[in-house]
XYZ file of C-alpha atoms in Angstrom:
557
model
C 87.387 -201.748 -25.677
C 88.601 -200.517 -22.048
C 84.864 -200.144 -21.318
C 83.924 -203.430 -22.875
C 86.549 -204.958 -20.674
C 85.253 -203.465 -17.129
C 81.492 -204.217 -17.914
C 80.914 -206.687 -15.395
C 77.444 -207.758 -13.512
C 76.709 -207.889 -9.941
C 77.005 -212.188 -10.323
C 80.367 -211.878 -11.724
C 81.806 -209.778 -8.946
C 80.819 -211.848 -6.233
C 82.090 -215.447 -7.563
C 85.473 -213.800 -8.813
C 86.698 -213.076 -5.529
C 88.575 -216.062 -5.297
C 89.908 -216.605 -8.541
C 90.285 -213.659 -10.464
C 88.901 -214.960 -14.008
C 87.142 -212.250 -16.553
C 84.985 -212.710 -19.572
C 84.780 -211.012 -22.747
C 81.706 -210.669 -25.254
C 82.061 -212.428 -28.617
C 82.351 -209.468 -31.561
C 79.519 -208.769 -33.569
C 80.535 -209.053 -37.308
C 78.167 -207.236 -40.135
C 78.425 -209.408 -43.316
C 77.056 -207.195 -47.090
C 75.646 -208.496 -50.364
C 77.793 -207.553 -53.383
C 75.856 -207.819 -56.723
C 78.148 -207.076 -60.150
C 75.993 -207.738 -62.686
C 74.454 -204.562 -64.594
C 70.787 -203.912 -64.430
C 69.389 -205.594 -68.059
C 65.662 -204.585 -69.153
C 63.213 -207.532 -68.107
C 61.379 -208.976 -71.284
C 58.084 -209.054 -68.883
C 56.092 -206.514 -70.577
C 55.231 -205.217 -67.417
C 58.775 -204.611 -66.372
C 59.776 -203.266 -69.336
C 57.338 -200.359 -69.380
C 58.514 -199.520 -66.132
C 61.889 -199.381 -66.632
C 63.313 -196.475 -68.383
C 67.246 -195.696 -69.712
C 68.742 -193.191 -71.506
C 70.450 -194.092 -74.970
C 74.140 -192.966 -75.351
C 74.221 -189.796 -76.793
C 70.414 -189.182 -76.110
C 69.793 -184.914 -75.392
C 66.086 -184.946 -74.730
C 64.060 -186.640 -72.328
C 60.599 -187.051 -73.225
C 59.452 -187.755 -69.913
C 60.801 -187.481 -65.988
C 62.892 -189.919 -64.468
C 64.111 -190.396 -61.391
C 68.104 -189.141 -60.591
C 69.085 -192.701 -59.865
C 68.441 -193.241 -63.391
C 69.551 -190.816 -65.148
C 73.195 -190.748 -62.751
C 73.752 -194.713 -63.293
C 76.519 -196.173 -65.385
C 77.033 -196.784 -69.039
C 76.895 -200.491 -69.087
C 77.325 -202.389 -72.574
C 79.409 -202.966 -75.358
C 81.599 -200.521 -76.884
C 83.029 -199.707 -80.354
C 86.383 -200.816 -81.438
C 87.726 -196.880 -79.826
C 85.797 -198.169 -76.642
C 83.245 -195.172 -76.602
C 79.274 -195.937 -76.609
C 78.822 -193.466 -79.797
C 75.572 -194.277 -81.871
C 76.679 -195.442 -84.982
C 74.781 -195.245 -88.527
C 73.534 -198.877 -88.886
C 74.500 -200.716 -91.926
C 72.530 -203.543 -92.018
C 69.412 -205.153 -90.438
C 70.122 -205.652 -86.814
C 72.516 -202.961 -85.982
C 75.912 -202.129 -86.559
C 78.533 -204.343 -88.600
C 82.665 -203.351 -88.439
C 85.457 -204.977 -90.775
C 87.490 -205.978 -88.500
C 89.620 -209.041 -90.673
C 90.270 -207.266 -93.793
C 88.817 -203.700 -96.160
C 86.784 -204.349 -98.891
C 89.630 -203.290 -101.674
C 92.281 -205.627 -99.912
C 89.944 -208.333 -100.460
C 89.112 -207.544 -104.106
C 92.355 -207.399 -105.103
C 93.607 -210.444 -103.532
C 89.986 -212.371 -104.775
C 91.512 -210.861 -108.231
C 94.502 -212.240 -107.895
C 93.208 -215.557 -107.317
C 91.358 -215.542 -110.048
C 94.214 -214.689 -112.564
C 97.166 -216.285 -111.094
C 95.913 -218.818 -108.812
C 96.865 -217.861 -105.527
C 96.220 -215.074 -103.106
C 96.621 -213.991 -99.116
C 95.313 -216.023 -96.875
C 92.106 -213.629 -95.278
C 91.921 -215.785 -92.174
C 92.587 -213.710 -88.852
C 96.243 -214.187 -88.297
C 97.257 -216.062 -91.097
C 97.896 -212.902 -93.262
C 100.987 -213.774 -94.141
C 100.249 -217.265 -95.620
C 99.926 -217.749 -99.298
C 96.762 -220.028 -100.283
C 96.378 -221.716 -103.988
C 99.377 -222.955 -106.176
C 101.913 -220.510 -106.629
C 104.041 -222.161 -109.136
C 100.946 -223.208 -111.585
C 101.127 -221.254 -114.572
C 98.991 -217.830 -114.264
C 95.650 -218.445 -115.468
C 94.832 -216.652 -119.109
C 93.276 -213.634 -118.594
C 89.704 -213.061 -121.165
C 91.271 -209.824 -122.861
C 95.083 -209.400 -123.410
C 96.628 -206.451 -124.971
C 99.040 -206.559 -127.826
C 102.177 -205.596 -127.687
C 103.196 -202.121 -127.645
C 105.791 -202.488 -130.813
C 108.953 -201.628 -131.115
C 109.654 -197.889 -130.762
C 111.835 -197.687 -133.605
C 108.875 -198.583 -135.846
C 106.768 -196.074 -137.074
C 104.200 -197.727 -139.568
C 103.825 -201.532 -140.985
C 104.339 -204.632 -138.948
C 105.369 -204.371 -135.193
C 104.607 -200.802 -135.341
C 105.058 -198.623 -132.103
C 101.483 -198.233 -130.575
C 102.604 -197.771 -126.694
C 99.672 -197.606 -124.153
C 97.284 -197.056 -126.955
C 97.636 -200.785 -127.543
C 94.293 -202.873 -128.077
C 92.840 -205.564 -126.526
C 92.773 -208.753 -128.459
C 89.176 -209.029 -130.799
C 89.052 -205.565 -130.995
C 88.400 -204.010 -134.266
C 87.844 -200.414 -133.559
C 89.810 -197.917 -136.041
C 90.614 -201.021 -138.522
C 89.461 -201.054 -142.283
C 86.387 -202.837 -142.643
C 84.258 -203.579 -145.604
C 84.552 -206.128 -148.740
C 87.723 -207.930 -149.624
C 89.933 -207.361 -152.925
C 88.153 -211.126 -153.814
C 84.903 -209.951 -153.052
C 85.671 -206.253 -155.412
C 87.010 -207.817 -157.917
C 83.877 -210.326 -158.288
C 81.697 -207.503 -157.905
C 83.488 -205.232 -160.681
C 83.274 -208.285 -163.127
C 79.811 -209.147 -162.493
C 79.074 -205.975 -162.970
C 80.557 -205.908 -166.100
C 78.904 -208.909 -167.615
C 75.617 -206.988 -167.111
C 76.307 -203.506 -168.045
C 78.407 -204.328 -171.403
C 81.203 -203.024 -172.630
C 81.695 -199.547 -173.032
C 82.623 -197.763 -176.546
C 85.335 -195.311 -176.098
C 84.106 -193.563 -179.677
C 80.960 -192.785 -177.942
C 82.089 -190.695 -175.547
C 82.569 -192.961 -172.865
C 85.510 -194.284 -170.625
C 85.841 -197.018 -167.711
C 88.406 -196.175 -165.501
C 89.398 -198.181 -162.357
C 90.426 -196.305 -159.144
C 90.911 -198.079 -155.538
C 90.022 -201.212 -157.330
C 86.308 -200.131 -157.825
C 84.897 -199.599 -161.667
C 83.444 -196.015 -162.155
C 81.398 -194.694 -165.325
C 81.628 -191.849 -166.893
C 78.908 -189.819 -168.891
C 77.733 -191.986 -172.076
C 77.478 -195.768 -170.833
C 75.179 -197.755 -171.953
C 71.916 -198.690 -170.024
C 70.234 -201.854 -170.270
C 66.990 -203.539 -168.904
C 65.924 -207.053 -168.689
C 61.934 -207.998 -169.013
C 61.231 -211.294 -166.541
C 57.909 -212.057 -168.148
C 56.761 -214.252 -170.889
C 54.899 -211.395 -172.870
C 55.659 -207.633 -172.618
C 52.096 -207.064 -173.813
C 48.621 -209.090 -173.173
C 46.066 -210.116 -176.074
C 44.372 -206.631 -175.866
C 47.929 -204.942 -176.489
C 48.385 -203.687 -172.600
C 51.855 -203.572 -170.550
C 51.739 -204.092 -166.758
C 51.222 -200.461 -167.055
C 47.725 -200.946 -167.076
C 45.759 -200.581 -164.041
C 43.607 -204.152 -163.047
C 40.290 -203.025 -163.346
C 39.599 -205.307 -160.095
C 41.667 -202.777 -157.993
C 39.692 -200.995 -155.357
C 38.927 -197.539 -156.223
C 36.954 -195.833 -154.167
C 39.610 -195.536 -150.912
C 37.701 -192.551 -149.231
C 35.723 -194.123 -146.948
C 37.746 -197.583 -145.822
C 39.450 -198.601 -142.940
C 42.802 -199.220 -143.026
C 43.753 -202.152 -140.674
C 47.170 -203.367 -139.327
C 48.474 -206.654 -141.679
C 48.731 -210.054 -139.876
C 50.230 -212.415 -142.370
C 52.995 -212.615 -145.069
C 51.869 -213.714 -148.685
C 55.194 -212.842 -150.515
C 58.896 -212.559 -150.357
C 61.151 -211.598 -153.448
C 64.840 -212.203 -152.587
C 65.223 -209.062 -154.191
C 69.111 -207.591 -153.971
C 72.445 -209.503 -153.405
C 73.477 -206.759 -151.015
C 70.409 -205.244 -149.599
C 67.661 -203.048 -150.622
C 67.884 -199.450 -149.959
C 64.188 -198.268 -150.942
C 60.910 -199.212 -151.625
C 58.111 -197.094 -153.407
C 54.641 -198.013 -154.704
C 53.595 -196.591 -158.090
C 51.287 -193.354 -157.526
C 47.291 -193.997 -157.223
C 46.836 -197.735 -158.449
C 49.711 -199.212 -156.080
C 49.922 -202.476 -158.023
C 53.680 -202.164 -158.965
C 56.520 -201.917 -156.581
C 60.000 -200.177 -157.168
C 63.024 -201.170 -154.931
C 66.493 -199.709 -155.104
C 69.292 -201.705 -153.975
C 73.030 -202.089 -152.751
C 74.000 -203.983 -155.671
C 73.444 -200.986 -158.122
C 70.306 -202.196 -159.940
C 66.593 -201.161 -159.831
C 63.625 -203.321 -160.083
C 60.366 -203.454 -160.544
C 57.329 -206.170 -158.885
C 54.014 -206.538 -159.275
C 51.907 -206.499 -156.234
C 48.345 -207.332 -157.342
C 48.131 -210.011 -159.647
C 51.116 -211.949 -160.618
C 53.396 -211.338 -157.558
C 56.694 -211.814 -159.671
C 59.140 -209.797 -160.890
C 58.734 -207.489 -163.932
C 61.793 -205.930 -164.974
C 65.063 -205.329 -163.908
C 67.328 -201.407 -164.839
C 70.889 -201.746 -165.251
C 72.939 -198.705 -165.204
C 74.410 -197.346 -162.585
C 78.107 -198.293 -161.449
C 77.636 -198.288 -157.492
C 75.061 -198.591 -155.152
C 71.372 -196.740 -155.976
C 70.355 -195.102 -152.532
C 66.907 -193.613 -153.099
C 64.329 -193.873 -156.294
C 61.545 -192.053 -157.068
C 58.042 -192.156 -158.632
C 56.915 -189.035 -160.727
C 53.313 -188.030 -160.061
C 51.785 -189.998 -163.179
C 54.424 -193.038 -162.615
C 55.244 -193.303 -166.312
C 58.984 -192.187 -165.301
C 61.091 -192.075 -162.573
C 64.157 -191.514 -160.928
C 66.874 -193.246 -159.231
C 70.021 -191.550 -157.616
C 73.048 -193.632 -157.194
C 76.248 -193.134 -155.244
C 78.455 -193.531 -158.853
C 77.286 -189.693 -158.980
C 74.349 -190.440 -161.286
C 70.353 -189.181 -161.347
C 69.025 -191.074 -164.124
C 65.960 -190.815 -165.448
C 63.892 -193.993 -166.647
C 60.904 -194.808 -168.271
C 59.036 -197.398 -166.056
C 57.227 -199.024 -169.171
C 59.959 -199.733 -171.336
C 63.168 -199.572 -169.186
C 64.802 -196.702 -171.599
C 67.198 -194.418 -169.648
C 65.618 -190.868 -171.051
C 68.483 -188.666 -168.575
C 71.239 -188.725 -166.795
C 71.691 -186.171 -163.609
C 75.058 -185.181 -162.320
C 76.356 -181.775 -160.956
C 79.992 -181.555 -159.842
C 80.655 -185.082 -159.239
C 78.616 -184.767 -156.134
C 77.073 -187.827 -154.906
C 73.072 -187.600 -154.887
C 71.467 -188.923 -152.240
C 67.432 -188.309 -152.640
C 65.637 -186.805 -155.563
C 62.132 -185.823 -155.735
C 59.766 -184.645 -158.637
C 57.996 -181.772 -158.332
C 53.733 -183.310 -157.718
C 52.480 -180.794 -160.335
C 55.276 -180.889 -162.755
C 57.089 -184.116 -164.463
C 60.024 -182.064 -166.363
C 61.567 -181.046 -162.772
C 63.498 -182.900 -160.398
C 64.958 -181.717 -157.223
C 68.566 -183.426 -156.285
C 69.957 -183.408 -152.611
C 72.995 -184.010 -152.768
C 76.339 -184.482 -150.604
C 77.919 -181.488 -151.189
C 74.863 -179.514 -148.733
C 72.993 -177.921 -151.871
C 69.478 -178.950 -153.152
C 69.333 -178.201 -157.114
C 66.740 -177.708 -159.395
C 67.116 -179.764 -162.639
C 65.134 -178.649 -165.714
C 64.400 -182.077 -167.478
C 63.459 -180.317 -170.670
C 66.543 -177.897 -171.251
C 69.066 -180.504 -169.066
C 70.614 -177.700 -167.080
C 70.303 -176.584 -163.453
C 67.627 -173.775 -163.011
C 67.742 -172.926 -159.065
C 69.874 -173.817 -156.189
C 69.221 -174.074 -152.631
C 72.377 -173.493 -150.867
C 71.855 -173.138 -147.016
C 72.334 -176.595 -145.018
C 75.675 -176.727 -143.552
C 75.616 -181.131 -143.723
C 74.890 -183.262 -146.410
C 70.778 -183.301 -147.704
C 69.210 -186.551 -146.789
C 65.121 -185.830 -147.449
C 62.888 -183.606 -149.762
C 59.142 -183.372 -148.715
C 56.955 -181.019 -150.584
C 53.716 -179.790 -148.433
C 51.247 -176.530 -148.147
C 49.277 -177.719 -152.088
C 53.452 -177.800 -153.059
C 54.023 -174.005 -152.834
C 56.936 -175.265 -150.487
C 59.173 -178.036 -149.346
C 61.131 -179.436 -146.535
C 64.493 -180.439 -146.251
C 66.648 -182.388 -143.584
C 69.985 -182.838 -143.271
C 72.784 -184.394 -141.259
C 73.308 -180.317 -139.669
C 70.347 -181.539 -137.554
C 67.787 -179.224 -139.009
C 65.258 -178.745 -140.566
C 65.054 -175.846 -143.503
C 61.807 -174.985 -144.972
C 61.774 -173.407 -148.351
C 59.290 -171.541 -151.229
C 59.459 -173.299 -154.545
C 61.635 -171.288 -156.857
C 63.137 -169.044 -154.438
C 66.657 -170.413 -152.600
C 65.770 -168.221 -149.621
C 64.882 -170.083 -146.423
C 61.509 -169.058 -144.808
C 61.745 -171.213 -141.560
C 64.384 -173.069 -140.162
C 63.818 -175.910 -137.258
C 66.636 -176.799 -135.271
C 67.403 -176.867 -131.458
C 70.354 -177.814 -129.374
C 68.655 -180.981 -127.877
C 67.132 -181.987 -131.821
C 68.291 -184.989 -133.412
C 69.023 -185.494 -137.224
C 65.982 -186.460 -139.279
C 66.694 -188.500 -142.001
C 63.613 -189.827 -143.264
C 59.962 -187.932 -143.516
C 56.425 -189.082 -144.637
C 53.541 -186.835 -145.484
C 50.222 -187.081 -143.390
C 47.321 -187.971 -145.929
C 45.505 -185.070 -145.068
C 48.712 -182.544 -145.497
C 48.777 -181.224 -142.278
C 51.089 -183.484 -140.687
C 54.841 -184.553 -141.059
C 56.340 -187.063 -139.210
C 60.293 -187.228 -139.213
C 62.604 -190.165 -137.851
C 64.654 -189.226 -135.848
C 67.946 -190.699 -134.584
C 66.984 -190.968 -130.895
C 64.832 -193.408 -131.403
C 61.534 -191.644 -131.731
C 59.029 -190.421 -134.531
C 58.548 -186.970 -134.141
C 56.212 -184.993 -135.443
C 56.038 -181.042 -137.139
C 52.907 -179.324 -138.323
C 52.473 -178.749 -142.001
C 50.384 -175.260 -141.756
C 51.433 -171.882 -142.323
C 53.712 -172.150 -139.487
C 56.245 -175.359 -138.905
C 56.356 -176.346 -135.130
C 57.143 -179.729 -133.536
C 54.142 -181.442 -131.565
C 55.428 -181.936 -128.338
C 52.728 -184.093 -127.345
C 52.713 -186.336 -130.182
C 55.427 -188.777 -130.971
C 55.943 -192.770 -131.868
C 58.580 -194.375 -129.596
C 59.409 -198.157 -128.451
C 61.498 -199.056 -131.739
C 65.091 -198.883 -132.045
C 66.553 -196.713 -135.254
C 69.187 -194.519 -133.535
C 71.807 -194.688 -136.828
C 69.531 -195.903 -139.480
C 67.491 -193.744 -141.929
C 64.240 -196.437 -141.342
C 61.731 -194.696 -143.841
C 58.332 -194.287 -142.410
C 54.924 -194.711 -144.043
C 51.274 -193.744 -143.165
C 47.988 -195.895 -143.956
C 45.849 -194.080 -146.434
C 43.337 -192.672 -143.952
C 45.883 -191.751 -141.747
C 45.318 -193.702 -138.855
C 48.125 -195.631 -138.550
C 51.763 -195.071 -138.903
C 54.460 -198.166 -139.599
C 58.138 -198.194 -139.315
C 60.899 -200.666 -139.196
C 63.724 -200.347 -136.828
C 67.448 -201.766 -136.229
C 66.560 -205.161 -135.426
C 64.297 -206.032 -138.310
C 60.780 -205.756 -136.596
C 58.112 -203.339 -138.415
C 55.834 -201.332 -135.656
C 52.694 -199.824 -136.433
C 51.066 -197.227 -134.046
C 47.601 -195.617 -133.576
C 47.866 -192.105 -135.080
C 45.363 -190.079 -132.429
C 46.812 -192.209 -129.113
C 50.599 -192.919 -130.709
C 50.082 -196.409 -128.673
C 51.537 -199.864 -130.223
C 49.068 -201.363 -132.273
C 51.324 -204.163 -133.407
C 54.776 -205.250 -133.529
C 56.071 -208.164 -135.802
C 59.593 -209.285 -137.126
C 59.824 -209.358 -140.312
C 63.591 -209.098 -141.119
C 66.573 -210.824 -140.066
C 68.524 -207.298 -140.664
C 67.524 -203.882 -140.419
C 64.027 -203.455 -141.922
C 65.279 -199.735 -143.678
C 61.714 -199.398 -145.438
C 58.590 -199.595 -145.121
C 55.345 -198.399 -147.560
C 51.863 -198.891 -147.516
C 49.459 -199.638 -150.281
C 47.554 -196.355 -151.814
C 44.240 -198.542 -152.185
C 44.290 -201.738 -149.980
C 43.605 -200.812 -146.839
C 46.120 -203.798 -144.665
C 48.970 -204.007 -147.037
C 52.038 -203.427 -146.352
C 55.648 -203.801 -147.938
C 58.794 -204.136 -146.181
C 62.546 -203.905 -147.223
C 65.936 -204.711 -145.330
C 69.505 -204.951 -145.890
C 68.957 -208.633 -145.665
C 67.880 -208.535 -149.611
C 64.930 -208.964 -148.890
C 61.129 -207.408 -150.135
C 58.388 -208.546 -148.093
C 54.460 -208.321 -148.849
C 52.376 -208.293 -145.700
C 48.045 -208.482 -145.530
């Protein structure tokens, strides 16, 4: 400044002689443009390409860029710890935080609304507020528990159940099943058709849980529906109709698209269905209400005859090869034997008061009867000398189906054990057993037409299928599904050339599939309950009858 102050020009020093005045320069001032706003990337496409950043948390660079960019400043908005960490996105456009309230906190209290009425207020500070009515009575809740009981109470009314309680409607672990009204109209309607009972002749009626049981001796009765037990020429419904196709080797067997008859068969359900051997134009149903009957199929379409006998429900009958007899096993511990012409009970079956639950006749031998039974042995009746012969004693569950196969040298049983046991006529040595950890009990099994086939139901809702030749393997490539049977024995049936195979399931339909491609051919419902059986006419290539536990027998073409 001392030098600014004694700059002076030639001019100046002559006119300030007199006066003595000096004059200083005006300061120069600099004045710099401050811009705070963070560099943004242009939406020009041009600018954009050449602009070039560096995403937090980046390590590689895939190209060079100059040290201005890669030194400049994070600029942007931070997370809720004020870092620029790359986050996982959750959602479309980036990154969403909770930031009001957690998604359990607002479950809860969305819970709580529902059931009481009121709840937190989720507003940003207004936590503390209460929203809805809080002195409204809670709102009922759609299952309450009962009451624990009182803990001095061990069994009968208010009885101590603590948290084992159960919620209201819920009727797992109670008794179920008929009524003492409903027994004790059973027990005397059964009574009014059985008869009474002579004590002289050896036998007794003795009641025990309020349910009538019959010993050896009873008396068996049948009733004849028609007009005339015999035509003009002296024939029963025995006799085959001469109109019946006979030559069956060379038709083809087609799925059935219409009903043409219903019997309301049973009071309380039918259990089994089975066509009389070769002709096909009778039909034999079991049922829950203890009786047996038998329909004609061809001609008539009504009701023949009816066998009374047994005490308790009949689970599975039986044709023998010629049909002139047959069996029926019953849950009142009875195999009885019965002549299908007449309706005369020629045998009764029982072995150690164990309940029977299938019974088959040998193909190439009327006077012998296998019996499953519930106690896990298979035995060998002798119809002729009325005694037990042979007994097959190696399932470890009761019996539930007996399949002969391989010209009947041998049969096949299954059994709740979830096996399969495969056995030589005559000789209670097993020769081949089937069973696997992931295998399914089989409760029901039909024959292939040809014999080289068996095809098993099994309880996870498939149809498998075993070879019938000298060795017994499954065919893993093979098998019917799409139906539902898981817990009911649903008894399948082949068409007589074998290229179809029908079942009912759980909710009442009946399914038929294509045997070589095991694809749906049809599906109809034909039941309002469980359609439990199902069996296809020897000679007529599309018919088809069907059984539930509606009481119902249905006669499809």
């Amino acid at each position: 400044m001392e030098a600014l102050s004694q700059y002076r020009s030639e001019s100046s020093d002559n006119e300030s002689d007199g006066d003595q005045v000096r004059t200083y320069a005006a300061p120069v001032v600099r004045q710099y443009k401050v811009d705070t706003a963070p560099d943004i990337i242009s939406h020009t496409p041009v600018e954009r390409n050449l602009t070039n950043y560096i995403a937090p948390g980046q390590k590689k660079m895939y190209y060079n860029m100059p040290y201005e960019m890669l030194t400049q400043p994070l600029v942007g908005p931070s997370d809720k710890d004020g870092e620029f960490s790359v986050r996982a996105r959750n959602m479309t456009s980036g990154t969403a935080e909770e930031q009001a309230v957690d998604e359990n906190t607002f479950r809860r209290q969305e819970r709580l609304f529902r059931q009481q009425g009121f709840a937190n207020n989720p507003t940003i500070g207004a936590e503390n507020e209460i929203i809805g009515n809080q002195s409204a009575e809670p709102r009922a809740r759609k299952t309450q528990r009962k009451a624990k009981g009182d803990s001095g109470v061990i069994e009968g009314e208010n009885a101590y159940v603590g948290p084992w309680a159960q919620f209201e409607g819920d009727t797992t672990g109670q008794t179920c099943g008929p009524s003492a009204e409903q027994l004790a109209e059973y027990e005397e309607r059964m009574a009014q058709a059985v008869g009474t009972v002579d004590p002289a002749q050896g036998g007794k009626r003795s009641k025990a849980k309020g349910v009538t049981s019959y010993a050896a001796g009873q008396d068996e009765r049948t009733l004849f529906h028609g007009q005339s037990e015999r035509d003009y020429q002296g024939r029963t419904y025995m006799h085959v109709p001469s109109d019946l196709q006979h030559d069956v080797s060379d038709q083809t067997c087609y799925a059935p698209k219409r009903l043409i008859k219903e019997w309301k068969a049973h009071a309380n359900g039918v259990s089994a269905i089975r066509f009389i051997p070769d002709s096909g134009h009778l039909l034999l149903s079991s049922g829950m209400d203890g009786l047996v009957k038998l329909f004609d199929t061809h001609a008539s379409l009504k009701q023949q005859r009816t066998y009374i006998g047994h005490a308790k429900a009949v689970r599975d009958v039986s044709f023998a090869p010629t049909g002139h007899i047959f069996v029926s096993s019953s849950y009142d511990t009875f195999s009885k034997i019965w002549d299908t012409e007449t309706g005369a009970c020629k045998q009764r079956l029982s072995a150690s008061g164990a309940v029977p639950y299938v019974a088959r006749f040998h193909p190439d031998d009327e006077n012998t009867v296998l019996v499953g039974q519930s106690d896990k042995k298979i035995v060998q009746w002798d119809l002729r000398a009325g005694e037990i012969v042979q007994e097959y004693n190696q399932h470890l569950g009761a019996i539930n189906s007996l399949t002969f196969f391989d010209a009947n040298r041998r049969f096949v049983s299954t059994s709740d054990d979830k096996s399969m046991r495969v056995w030589e006529f005559g000789i209670p040595v097993v020769i081949k057993l089937v069973a696997d950890p992931a295998m399914h009990s089989v409760p029901a099994v039909a024959p292939h037409p040809n014999q080289k086939w068996l095809a098993g139901q099994s309880m996870d809702n498939r149809i498998v299928v075993y070879s019938a030749g000298e060795r017994i393997k499954p065919h893993r490539r093979k098998e019917f599904k799409g139906h539902l049977t898981a817990g009911f024995a649903c008894q399948p049936a082949f068409a007589p050339d074998g290229s179809m195979l029908a079942s009912g399931d759980a909710e009442g339909n009946v399914w038929c599939w294509d045997w070589q491609s095991t694809r749906v051919v049809t599906k109809w419902r034909a039941h309002d309950k469980v359609a439990i059986g199902t069996a296809w006419h020897p000679r007529e290539p599309s018919r088809v009858a069907t059984c539930s536990w509606d009481g119902s027998i249905k006669l499809w073409d």
